[in-house]
XYZ file of C-alpha atoms in Angstrom:
220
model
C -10.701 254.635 52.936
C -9.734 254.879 49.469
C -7.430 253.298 47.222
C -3.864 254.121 46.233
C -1.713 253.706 43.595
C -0.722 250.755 44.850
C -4.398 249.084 44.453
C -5.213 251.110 41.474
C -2.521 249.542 39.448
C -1.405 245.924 40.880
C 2.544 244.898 40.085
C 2.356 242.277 36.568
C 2.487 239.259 37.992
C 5.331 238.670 34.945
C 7.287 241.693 35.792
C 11.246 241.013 36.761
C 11.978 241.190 40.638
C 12.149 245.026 41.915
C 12.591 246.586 44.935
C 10.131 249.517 46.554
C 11.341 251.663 49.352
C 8.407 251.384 51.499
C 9.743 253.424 54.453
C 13.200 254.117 56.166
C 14.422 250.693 57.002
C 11.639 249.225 55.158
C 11.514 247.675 51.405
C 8.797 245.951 48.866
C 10.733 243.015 47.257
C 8.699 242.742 44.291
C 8.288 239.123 42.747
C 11.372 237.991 45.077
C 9.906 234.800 45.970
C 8.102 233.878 42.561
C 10.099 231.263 41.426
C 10.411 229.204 44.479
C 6.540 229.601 45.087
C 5.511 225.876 44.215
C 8.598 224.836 46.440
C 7.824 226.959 49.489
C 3.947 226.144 49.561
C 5.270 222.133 49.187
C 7.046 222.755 52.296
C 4.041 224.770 54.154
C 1.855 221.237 53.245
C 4.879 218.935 54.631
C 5.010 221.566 58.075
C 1.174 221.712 58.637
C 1.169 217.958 58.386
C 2.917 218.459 61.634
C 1.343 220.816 63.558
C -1.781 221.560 62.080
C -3.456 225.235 60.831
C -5.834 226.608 63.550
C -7.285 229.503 64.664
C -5.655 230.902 67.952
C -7.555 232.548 70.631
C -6.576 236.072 71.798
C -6.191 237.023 75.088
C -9.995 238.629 74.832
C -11.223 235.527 74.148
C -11.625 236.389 70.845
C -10.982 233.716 68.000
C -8.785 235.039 65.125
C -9.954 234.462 61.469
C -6.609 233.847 59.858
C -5.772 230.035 60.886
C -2.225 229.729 61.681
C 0.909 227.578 62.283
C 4.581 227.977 63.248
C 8.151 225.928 62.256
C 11.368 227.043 63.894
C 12.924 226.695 67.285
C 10.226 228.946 68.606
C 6.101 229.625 67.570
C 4.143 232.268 68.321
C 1.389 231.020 70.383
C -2.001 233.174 71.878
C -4.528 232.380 74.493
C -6.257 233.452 77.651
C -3.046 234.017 79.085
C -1.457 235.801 76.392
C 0.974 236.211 73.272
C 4.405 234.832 73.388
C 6.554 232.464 71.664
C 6.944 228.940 72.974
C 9.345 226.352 71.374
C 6.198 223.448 71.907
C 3.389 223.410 69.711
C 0.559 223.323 72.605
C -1.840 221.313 70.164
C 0.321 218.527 69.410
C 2.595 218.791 73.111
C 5.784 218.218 70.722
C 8.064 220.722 69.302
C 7.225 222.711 66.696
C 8.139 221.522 62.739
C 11.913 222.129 62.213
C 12.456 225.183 59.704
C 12.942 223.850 56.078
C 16.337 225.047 54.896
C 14.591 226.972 51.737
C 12.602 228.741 54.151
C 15.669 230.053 56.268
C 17.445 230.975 52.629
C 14.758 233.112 51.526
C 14.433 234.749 54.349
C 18.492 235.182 54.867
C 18.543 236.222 51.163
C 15.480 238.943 51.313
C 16.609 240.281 54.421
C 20.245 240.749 52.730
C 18.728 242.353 50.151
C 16.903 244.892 51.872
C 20.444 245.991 53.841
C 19.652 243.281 56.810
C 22.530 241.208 56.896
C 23.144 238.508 58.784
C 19.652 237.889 59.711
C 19.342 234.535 61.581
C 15.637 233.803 61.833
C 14.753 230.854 64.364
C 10.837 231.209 64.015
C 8.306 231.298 60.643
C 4.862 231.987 61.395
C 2.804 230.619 58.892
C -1.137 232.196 58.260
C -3.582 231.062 55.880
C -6.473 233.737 54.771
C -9.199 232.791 52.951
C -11.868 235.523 51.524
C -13.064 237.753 54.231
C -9.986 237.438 56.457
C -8.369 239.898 57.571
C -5.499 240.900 60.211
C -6.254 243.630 62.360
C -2.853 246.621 62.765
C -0.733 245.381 65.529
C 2.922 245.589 65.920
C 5.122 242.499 66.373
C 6.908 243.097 69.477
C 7.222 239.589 72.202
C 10.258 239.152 70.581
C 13.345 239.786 72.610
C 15.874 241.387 70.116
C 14.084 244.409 67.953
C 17.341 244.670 66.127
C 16.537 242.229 63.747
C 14.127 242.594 60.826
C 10.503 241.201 59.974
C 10.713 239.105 57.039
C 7.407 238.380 55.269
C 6.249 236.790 52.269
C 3.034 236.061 49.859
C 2.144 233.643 48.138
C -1.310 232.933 46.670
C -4.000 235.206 46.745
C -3.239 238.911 46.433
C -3.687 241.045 49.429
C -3.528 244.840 50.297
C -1.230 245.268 53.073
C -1.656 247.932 55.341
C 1.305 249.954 56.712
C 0.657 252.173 59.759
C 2.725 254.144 61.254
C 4.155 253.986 65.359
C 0.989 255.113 66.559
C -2.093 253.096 66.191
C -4.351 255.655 65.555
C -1.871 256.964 62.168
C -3.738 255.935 59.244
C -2.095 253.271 56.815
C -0.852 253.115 53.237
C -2.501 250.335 51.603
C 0.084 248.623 49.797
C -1.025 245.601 47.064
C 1.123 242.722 47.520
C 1.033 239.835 44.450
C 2.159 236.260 44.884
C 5.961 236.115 45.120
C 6.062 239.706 46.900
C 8.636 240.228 49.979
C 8.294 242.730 52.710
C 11.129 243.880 54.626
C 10.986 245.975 57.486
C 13.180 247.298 60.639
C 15.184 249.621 62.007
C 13.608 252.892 62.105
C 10.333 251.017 60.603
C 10.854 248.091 63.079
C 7.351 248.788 65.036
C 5.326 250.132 62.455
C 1.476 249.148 62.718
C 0.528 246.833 60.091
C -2.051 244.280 58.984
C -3.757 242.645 56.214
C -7.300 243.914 54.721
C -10.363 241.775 54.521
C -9.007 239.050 51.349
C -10.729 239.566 48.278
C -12.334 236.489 46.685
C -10.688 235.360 43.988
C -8.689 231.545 42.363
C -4.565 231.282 42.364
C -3.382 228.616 40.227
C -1.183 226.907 43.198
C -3.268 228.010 46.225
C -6.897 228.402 44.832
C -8.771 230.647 47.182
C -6.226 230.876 49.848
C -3.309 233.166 50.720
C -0.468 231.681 52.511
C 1.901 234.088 54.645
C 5.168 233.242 55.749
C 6.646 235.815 58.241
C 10.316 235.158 59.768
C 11.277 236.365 63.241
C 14.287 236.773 65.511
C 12.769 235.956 68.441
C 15.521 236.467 71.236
C-alpha cells in the first residue's frame, strides 16, 4: 500500500492549530492538543499508577501488542469472554482511575470543535505503542449510544492512522497524525473502520519511543 499525501508531507510540528475535514462527520484537529501535551501525559503517569498498562487478551486468545489502560466511570475490558466495558478494573478488583478534569475538557472542547456539542464522555481508553505496534481496523461499537462522537488524541510518537470505510474489506486512507493531533469522528462517519499502522521507530522529546493514545467514549 502506498503512501499519501498525508505521509509524504507530515503537518510542522510548529504549525498553528488547523482543522482537516477527514470525512462527513469526521475532522483532523491539527496540533489541538500541543500545548497541554506535558500536562496530559503527567496525568496518563498519575492514572497508570492506578491501574497499570497491560496487554489485553482478545476473545481468540490472542494477546494484543498495544498495552492499554482505562480512567472514567467505565473501561473497556477484553478476554475469553469478550469486549465490553466494565466500571472495575479486573486487574486491580477496584474501580477504574477517576477521569482527570483536563482530560474531560479536551475532549468536551475537541468534540465542540468538530460540531459535537455537548459531548459528555464517561470513559478514556488509554494505549501505549511502542515500535512495531500496531492496531488492527475494527470499529468501536459495545458502546450503547452511537450518537455520540469518538474523541481521540496523540501524543508522542507520530503514527499513520488508517481510516476505512463501513465495510472492512474498503481500503483505508492513511492519514499521518503528529503529537498534539485530534481526531474527531461520528455521525455519518460514526462506524468507520480504523486502526493504527505498525509504529515507526523513532525518539519524542516527552515520550521517547512511545506513543500514548487517549480515545474518549460515550459509553451508554
Amino acid at each position: 500500500m502506498t503512501f499519501d499525501l498525508f505521509d509524504a508531507l507530515p503537518p510542522d510540528p510548529d504549525d498553528p492549530p488547523r482543522s482537516e475535514v477527514l470525512a462527513p462527520g469526521a475532522m483532523v484537529l491539527r496540533g489541538f492538543a500541543r500545548e497541554a501535551g506535558a500536562e496530559l501525559l503527567a496525568a496518563v503517569s498519575e492514572v497508570s499508577a492506578g491501574s497499570p498498562f497491560r496487554h489485553l487478551i482478545t476473545p481468540g486468545g490472542l494477546r494484543m501488542s498495544v498495552a492499554m489502560t482505562n480512567c472514567g466511570e467505565r473501561g473497556w475490558v477484553s478476554d475469553r469472554t469478550g469486549y465490553r466495558y466494565d466500571a472495575v478494573d479486573p486487574e486491580t478488583e477496584r474501580p477504574w482511575p477517576a477521569m482527570p478534569q483536563l482530560f474531560r475538557t479536551l475532549a468536551e472542547d475537541a468534540a465542540a470543535a468538530a460540531g459535537y456539542a455537548g459531548f459528555a464522555p464517561d470513559a478514556c481508553l488509554i494505549n501505549r505503542y511502542l515500535p512495531g505496534t500496531r492496531l488492527s481496523l475494527h470499529q468501536d461499537r459495545d458502546e450503547l449510544d452511537l450518537r455520540a462522537p469518538i474523541v481521540s488524541v496523540s501524543l508522542g510518537l507520530p503514527a499513520v492512522f488508517l481510516w476505512g470505510g463501513l465495510r472492512r474489506a474498503d481500503r483505508p486512507t492513511r492519514v499521518r497524525l503528529a503529537h498534539g493531533d485530534v481526531v474527531v469522528w461520528g455521525g455519518p462517519s460514526r462506524l468507520v473502520f480504523h486502526g493504527i499502522a505498525p509504529l515507526a521507530e523513532g525518539d519524542h522529546a516527552l515520550t521517547g519511543r512511545e506513543r500514548i493514545n487517549l480515545t474518549f467514549r460515550k459509553t451508554r
